Coordinates of C-alpha atoms and ligand atoms in Angstrom, one line a residue:
X770 CA 5.5 13.4 -14.6
X771 CA 6.5 9.8 -15.6
X772 CA 9.8 10.1 -13.7
X773 CA 8.0 11.3 -10.7
X774 CA 5.6 8.4 -10.7
X775 CA 8.5 5.9 -11.2
X776 CA 10.3 7.4 -8.3
X777 CA 7.1 7.4 -6.1
X778 CA 6.5 3.9 -6.9
X779 CA 10.1 2.9 -6.0
X780 CA 9.6 4.4 -2.6
X781 CA 6.4 2.8 -2.1
X782 CA 7.6 -0.5 -2.8
X783 CA 10.9 0.1 -0.8
X784 CA 13.1 -0.3 -3.9
X785 CA 14.4 3.0 -2.8
X786 CA 14.5 3.0 1.2
X787 CA 16.1 4.4 4.2
X788 CA 14.9 7.7 5.3
X789 CA 17.9 9.7 4.0
X790 CA 17.6 8.0 0.5
X791 CA 14.0 8.4 0.2
X792 CA 14.4 12.2 0.9
X793 CA 17.3 12.5 -1.7
X794 CA 15.2 10.6 -4.4
X795 CA 12.3 12.9 -3.7
X796 CA 14.5 16.0 -4.0
X797 CA 15.8 14.8 -7.3
X798 CA 12.4 14.1 -8.6
X799 CA 11.1 17.5 -7.8
X800 CA 14.1 19.2 -9.3
X801 CA 13.7 17.2 -12.5
X802 CA 10.1 17.7 -12.6
X803 CA 10.4 21.5 -12.3
X804 CA 13.3 21.5 -14.9
X805 CA 11.1 20.0 -17.5
X806 CA 7.7 21.6 -16.5
X807 CA 6.1 23.2 -19.5
X808 CA 3.3 25.6 -18.5
X809 CA 1.6 28.8 -19.7
X810 CA 1.3 30.7 -16.3
X811 CA 2.7 31.0 -12.9
X812 CA -0.6 29.7 -11.5
X813 CA -0.2 26.6 -13.4
X814 CA 3.4 26.1 -12.3
X815 CA 2.4 26.6 -8.7
X816 CA -0.5 24.3 -8.9
X817 CA 1.7 21.5 -10.7
X818 CA 4.6 21.7 -8.3
X819 CA 2.1 21.5 -5.2
X820 CA 0.5 18.4 -6.9
X821 CA 3.7 16.6 -7.4
X822 CA 4.9 17.5 -3.9
X823 CA 1.9 16.2 -2.3
X824 CA 1.9 13.1 -4.5
X825 CA 5.6 12.4 -3.4
X826 CA 4.9 13.0 0.2
X827 CA 2.0 10.5 0.2
X828 CA 4.2 7.5 -0.7
X829 CA 5.3 6.7 2.8
X830 CA 3.9 8.4 5.9
X831 CA 6.4 8.0 8.7
X832 CA 10.0 9.1 7.5
X833 CA 9.7 12.9 8.1
X834 CA 12.8 13.3 5.9
X835 CA 10.4 12.9 3.0
X836 CA 8.1 15.9 3.6
X837 CA 11.1 17.8 4.9
X838 CA 13.1 17.3 1.6
X839 CA 10.0 18.0 -0.6
X840 CA 9.3 21.3 1.2
X841 CA 12.9 22.6 1.4
X842 CA 13.4 21.6 -2.4
X843 CA 10.1 23.0 -3.8
X844 CA 10.6 26.4 -2.2
X845 CA 10.6 29.5 -4.4
X846 CA 9.8 33.2 -4.1
X847 CA 9.8 34.5 -7.6
X848 CA 6.6 35.0 -9.2
X849 CA 8.2 34.4 -12.7
X850 CA 8.1 30.8 -14.0
X851 CA 11.7 30.7 -15.3
X852 CA 13.2 32.1 -12.0
X853 CA 11.0 29.9 -9.9
X854 CA 12.2 26.9 -11.9
X855 CA 15.8 27.9 -11.2
X856 CA 15.2 28.4 -7.5
X857 CA 13.7 24.8 -7.2
X858 CA 16.7 23.3 -9.1
X859 CA 19.0 25.3 -6.8
X860 CA 17.3 24.3 -3.6
X861 CA 17.0 20.7 -4.5
X862 CA 20.5 20.4 -5.3
X863 CA 21.5 22.2 -2.2
X864 CA 19.4 19.7 -0.2
X865 CA 21.1 16.7 -1.9
X866 CA 24.4 18.1 -1.3
X867 CA 23.6 18.9 2.4
X868 CA 22.3 15.3 2.8
X869 CA 25.5 13.8 1.4
X870 CA 27.7 16.1 3.7
X871 CA 25.4 15.4 6.7
X872 CA 26.2 11.7 6.4
X873 CA 30.0 12.4 6.5
X874 CA 29.6 14.7 9.3
X875 CA 27.7 12.3 11.5
X876 CA 30.3 9.6 10.7
X877 CA 33.1 11.8 11.8
X878 CA 31.4 13.2 14.8
X879 CA 30.0 9.9 16.2
X880 CA 33.1 7.7 15.4
X881 CA 34.9 9.9 18.1
X882 CA 32.6 8.2 20.6
X883 CA 33.7 4.8 19.6
X884 CA 36.4 3.1 21.6
X885 CA 38.9 0.4 20.6
X886 CA 37.3 -2.8 21.3
X887 CA 33.8 -1.7 21.2
X888 CA 31.0 -4.2 20.2
X889 CA 28.1 -2.3 18.5
X890 CA 24.6 -3.4 18.2
X891 CA 22.6 -2.0 15.1
X892 CA 19.1 -2.6 13.9
X893 CA 17.8 -2.5 10.4
X894 CA 19.8 -0.8 7.7
X895 CA 20.7 2.9 8.4
X896 CA 23.2 4.8 6.4
X897 CA 23.6 7.3 9.2
X898 CA 24.4 4.6 11.8
X899 CA 26.6 2.8 9.3
X900 CA 28.6 6.0 8.6
X901 CA 29.6 6.2 12.3
X902 CA 30.6 2.4 12.3
X903 CA 32.6 2.4 9.1
X904 CA 34.2 5.8 9.8
X905 CA 35.4 4.6 13.3
X906 CA 36.8 1.3 11.6
X907 CA 38.6 3.2 8.8
X908 CA 40.1 5.3 11.6
X909 CA 41.8 2.2 12.8
X910 CA 39.3 1.3 15.6
X911 CA 39.1 -2.4 16.5
X912 CA 35.3 -2.8 16.6
X913 CA 32.8 -5.5 15.9
X914 CA 29.0 -5.4 15.1
X915 CA 26.0 -7.4 16.0
X916 CA 23.5 -6.8 13.4
X917 CA 19.8 -7.6 13.9
X918 CA 17.9 -9.4 11.0
X919 CA 14.9 -6.8 11.1
X920 CA 11.9 -8.7 10.2
X921 CA 9.9 -8.7 8.0
X922 CA 11.9 -7.2 5.3
X923 CA 15.2 -8.3 6.5
X924 CA 17.1 -5.1 6.0
X925 CA 19.7 -6.4 8.3
X926 CA 21.1 -8.5 5.3
X927 CA 21.9 -5.2 3.6
X928 CA 23.8 -4.1 6.8
X929 CA 25.8 -7.2 6.9
X930 CA 26.8 -6.9 3.3
X931 CA 27.8 -3.3 3.7
X932 CA 30.0 -4.2 6.9
X933 CA 31.5 -7.2 5.3
X934 CA 32.5 -5.0 2.4
X935 CA 34.6 -3.0 4.9
X936 CA 36.0 -6.0 6.4
X937 CA 34.3 -5.4 9.8
X938 CA 33.7 -8.6 11.7
X939 CA 30.0 -8.9 12.0
X940 CA 27.2 -11.3 13.7
X941 CA 23.8 -11.4 12.4
X942 CA 21.1 -12.3 14.9
X943 CA 17.5 -12.5 14.9
X944 CA 15.3 -9.7 16.4
X945 CA 14.3 -11.7 19.4
X946 CA 18.0 -12.3 20.4
X947 CA 18.8 -8.5 21.2
X948 CA 18.4 -8.9 25.1
X949 CA 20.4 -12.2 25.1
X950 CA 23.4 -10.6 23.4
X951 CA 23.1 -7.2 25.2
X952 CA 25.5 -8.4 27.8
X953 CA 28.2 -8.5 25.1
X954 CA 27.4 -5.0 23.6
X955 CA 29.1 -1.6 24.4
X956 CA 26.9 0.6 22.4
X957 CA 23.7 0.4 20.4
X958 CA 23.6 2.7 17.2
X959 CA 20.5 3.1 15.2
X960 CA 19.2 5.4 12.7
X961 CA 16.0 7.6 12.6
X962 CA 12.9 7.9 10.6
X963 CA 11.7 10.8 12.5
X964 CA 12.6 12.5 15.7
X965 CA 9.7 14.3 17.6
X966 CA 9.9 17.6 19.3
X967 CA 10.0 15.9 22.7
X968 CA 13.1 14.0 21.7
X969 CA 11.2 10.5 21.0
X970 CA 12.6 8.7 18.2
X971 CA 10.5 6.9 15.4
X972 CA 12.6 4.1 13.9
X973 CA 12.2 0.6 12.5
X974 CA 10.0 -1.7 14.4
X975 CA 11.9 -3.4 17.2
X976 CA 14.1 -0.3 18.0
X977 CA 12.3 0.4 21.1
X978 CA 12.9 -3.2 22.6
X979 CA 16.6 -2.6 21.7
X980 CA 16.5 0.6 23.6
X981 CA 14.7 -1.1 26.6
X982 CA 17.2 -3.9 26.6
X983 CA 20.2 -1.4 26.5
X984 CA 18.6 0.7 29.2
X985 CA 18.2 -2.3 31.5
X986 CA 21.9 -3.3 30.8
X987 CA 23.1 0.3 31.2
X988 CA 24.6 0.3 27.6
X989 CA 24.9 3.5 25.6
X990 CA 22.0 4.1 23.1
X991 CA 23.0 6.4 20.3
X992 CA 20.8 7.6 17.4
X993 CA 22.3 8.6 14.2
X994 CA 20.1 11.3 12.6
X995 CA 20.5 14.1 10.0
X996 CA 18.8 17.5 11.1
X997 CA 16.2 16.9 8.3
X998 CA 14.8 13.8 10.2
X999 CA 13.4 16.2 12.9
X1000 CA 9.7 16.8 12.7
X1001 CA 8.4 20.3 12.6
X1002 CA 4.9 19.5 12.6
X1003 CA 5.2 17.7 16.0
X1004 CA 5.8 21.3 17.6
X1005 CA 2.3 22.1 16.6
X1006 CA 0.9 18.8 18.0
X1007 CA 0.6 16.6 15.0
X1008 CA 1.5 13.1 15.9
X1009 CA 3.9 11.1 13.7
X1010 CA 1.9 8.5 11.9
X1011 CA 3.2 4.9 12.1
X1012 CA 3.0 3.3 8.7
X1013 CA 1.4 -0.2 8.6
X1014 CA 2.6 -2.3 5.7
X1015 CA 0.7 -5.2 4.0
X1016 CA 0.5 -8.4 6.1
X1017 CA 1.8 -10.6 3.4
X1018 CA 5.3 -9.0 4.1
X1019 CA 5.1 -11.2 7.5
X1020 CA 3.3 -14.4 6.2
X1021 CA 2.1 -15.9 3.0
X1022 CA -1.7 -15.3 3.1
X1023 CA -2.2 -18.9 1.7
X1024 CA -0.7 -20.4 4.9
X1025 CA -3.3 -18.7 7.1
X1026 CA -6.4 -18.6 4.7
X1027 CA -8.2 -21.1 6.9
X1028 CA -7.6 -19.3 10.1
X1029 CA -10.9 -17.4 10.5
X1030 CA -9.9 -16.0 13.9
X1031 CA -6.4 -14.6 13.1
X1032 CA -5.4 -11.3 11.8
X1033 CA -1.7 -10.3 10.9
X1034 CA -0.6 -6.7 11.8
X1035 CA 2.5 -5.1 10.4
X1036 CA 3.7 -1.7 11.8
X1037 CA 6.7 -0.8 10.1
X1038 CA 8.1 1.6 13.0
X1039 CA 7.8 2.2 16.7
X1040 CA 8.4 4.9 19.2
X1041 CA 11.4 5.0 21.6
X1042 CA 10.9 7.5 24.4
X1043 CA 13.6 10.2 24.8
X1044 CA 14.6 8.8 28.4
X1045 CA 16.0 5.7 26.7
X1046 CA 18.2 7.9 24.4
X1047 CA 21.7 8.8 25.5
X1048 CA 22.5 11.0 22.6
X1049 CA 21.6 12.0 19.0
X1050 CA 24.4 12.4 16.6
X1051 CA 23.6 14.9 14.0
X1052 CA 25.3 17.0 11.4
X1053 CA 25.4 19.9 13.7
X1054 CA 26.9 17.8 16.6
X1055 CA 26.0 15.4 19.2
X1056 CA 22.8 16.6 21.0
X1057 CA 20.8 15.2 24.1
X1058 CA 17.2 14.4 23.0
X1059 CA 15.8 17.2 25.1
X1060 CA 17.4 19.6 22.3
X1061 CA 15.0 18.3 19.5
X1062 CA 13.0 21.4 19.9
X1063 CA 15.8 23.6 19.3
X1064 CA 17.0 21.8 16.3
X1065 CA 13.4 22.1 14.8
X1066 CA 13.1 25.9 15.5
X1067 CA 16.7 26.9 14.6
X1068 CA 17.6 24.5 11.9
X1069 CA 14.4 23.5 10.2
X1070 CA 11.3 25.5 11.4
X1071 CA 12.6 28.7 10.1
X1072 CA 13.5 27.3 6.9
X1073 CA 10.3 25.6 6.3
X1074 CA 8.7 28.7 7.4
X1075 CA 5.2 27.2 7.8
X1076 CA 4.7 25.3 11.0
Ligands
RI2_1380 P1 19.0 6.0 7.0 C1 14.8 2.8 7.5 O1 13.4 2.8 7.3 C2 15.2 2.2 8.7 O2 14.2 2.5 9.9 C3 16.4 3.2 9.3 O3 16.9 3.1 10.5 C4 15.9 4.5 8.9 O4 15.2 4.4 7.6 C5 17.0 5.5 8.5 O5 17.9 5.2 7.6 P2 12.9 1.9 5.9 O6 13.1 2.9 4.8 O7 18.4 7.4 6.5 O8 13.8 0.6 5.7 O9 20.0 6.3 8.2 O10 11.5 1.6 6.3 O11 19.6 5.4 5.9

């Protein structure tokens, strides 16, 4: 349990972050917990696995990759503790392998849409979006990137470091400069924390204003998302919850402690409607947002088996 608690804490404090990495860390935590679980009965095994699953899921509410990973990893059908344990270990390992392969596939598929000379704008720090960009660059395409700072946690600094490591010419801008630079951009590529059944995207706060600016300038807006970022529960009407983080991520409370009429709000994500999205690059191919329902039904819903 101690390792599960450590992983949960790292996800909560964002030491482990990025929807895909969160999912993989949760799968690893469930696997290792199941592997070392010493119980007297199957009832106890089920109860403990359920408890740990719910605990991991509660760490961050928006990235649907987290509950999807936990559910896919903690699946078992046997009524025997030893067999059920082995099933969980196998399912978690399968999820982790698939997640790694998905990133590679997204990179390969998405990079075919990148042309020589493209200027690509990206937001926050998405390993899926970066996989497309770096794969295109390594295939010899002459590209450059405009990366947003992504306040308040400035994940853009991770992005520019990553791109610099590949030798990709990169420009860092503040979030409020996205429309100013949109005229220079050919494509916007962002990641996803969740995709709803209606094709709407939930991603780092500010994504929807990038989409709006791209739409206005008739620039292509691409989303890079593994199929496990699609949200099964949206099919049955559950909304995706937007995480609101502590206000001290935005401003030092001491600086505003005398301002009796001021509050600070810090939503971590926003919604981008499907009509602003040209394509979603997934590990099963490029799809229009209108196909989100099909992805959920055919690639997730049946596997999750409980929507
Ligand atoms: P990958 C991140 O959320 C960003 O919103 C990013 O676009 C998304 O997860 C997907 O990231 P946070 O964890 O899975 O920084 O593509 O809040 O890495």
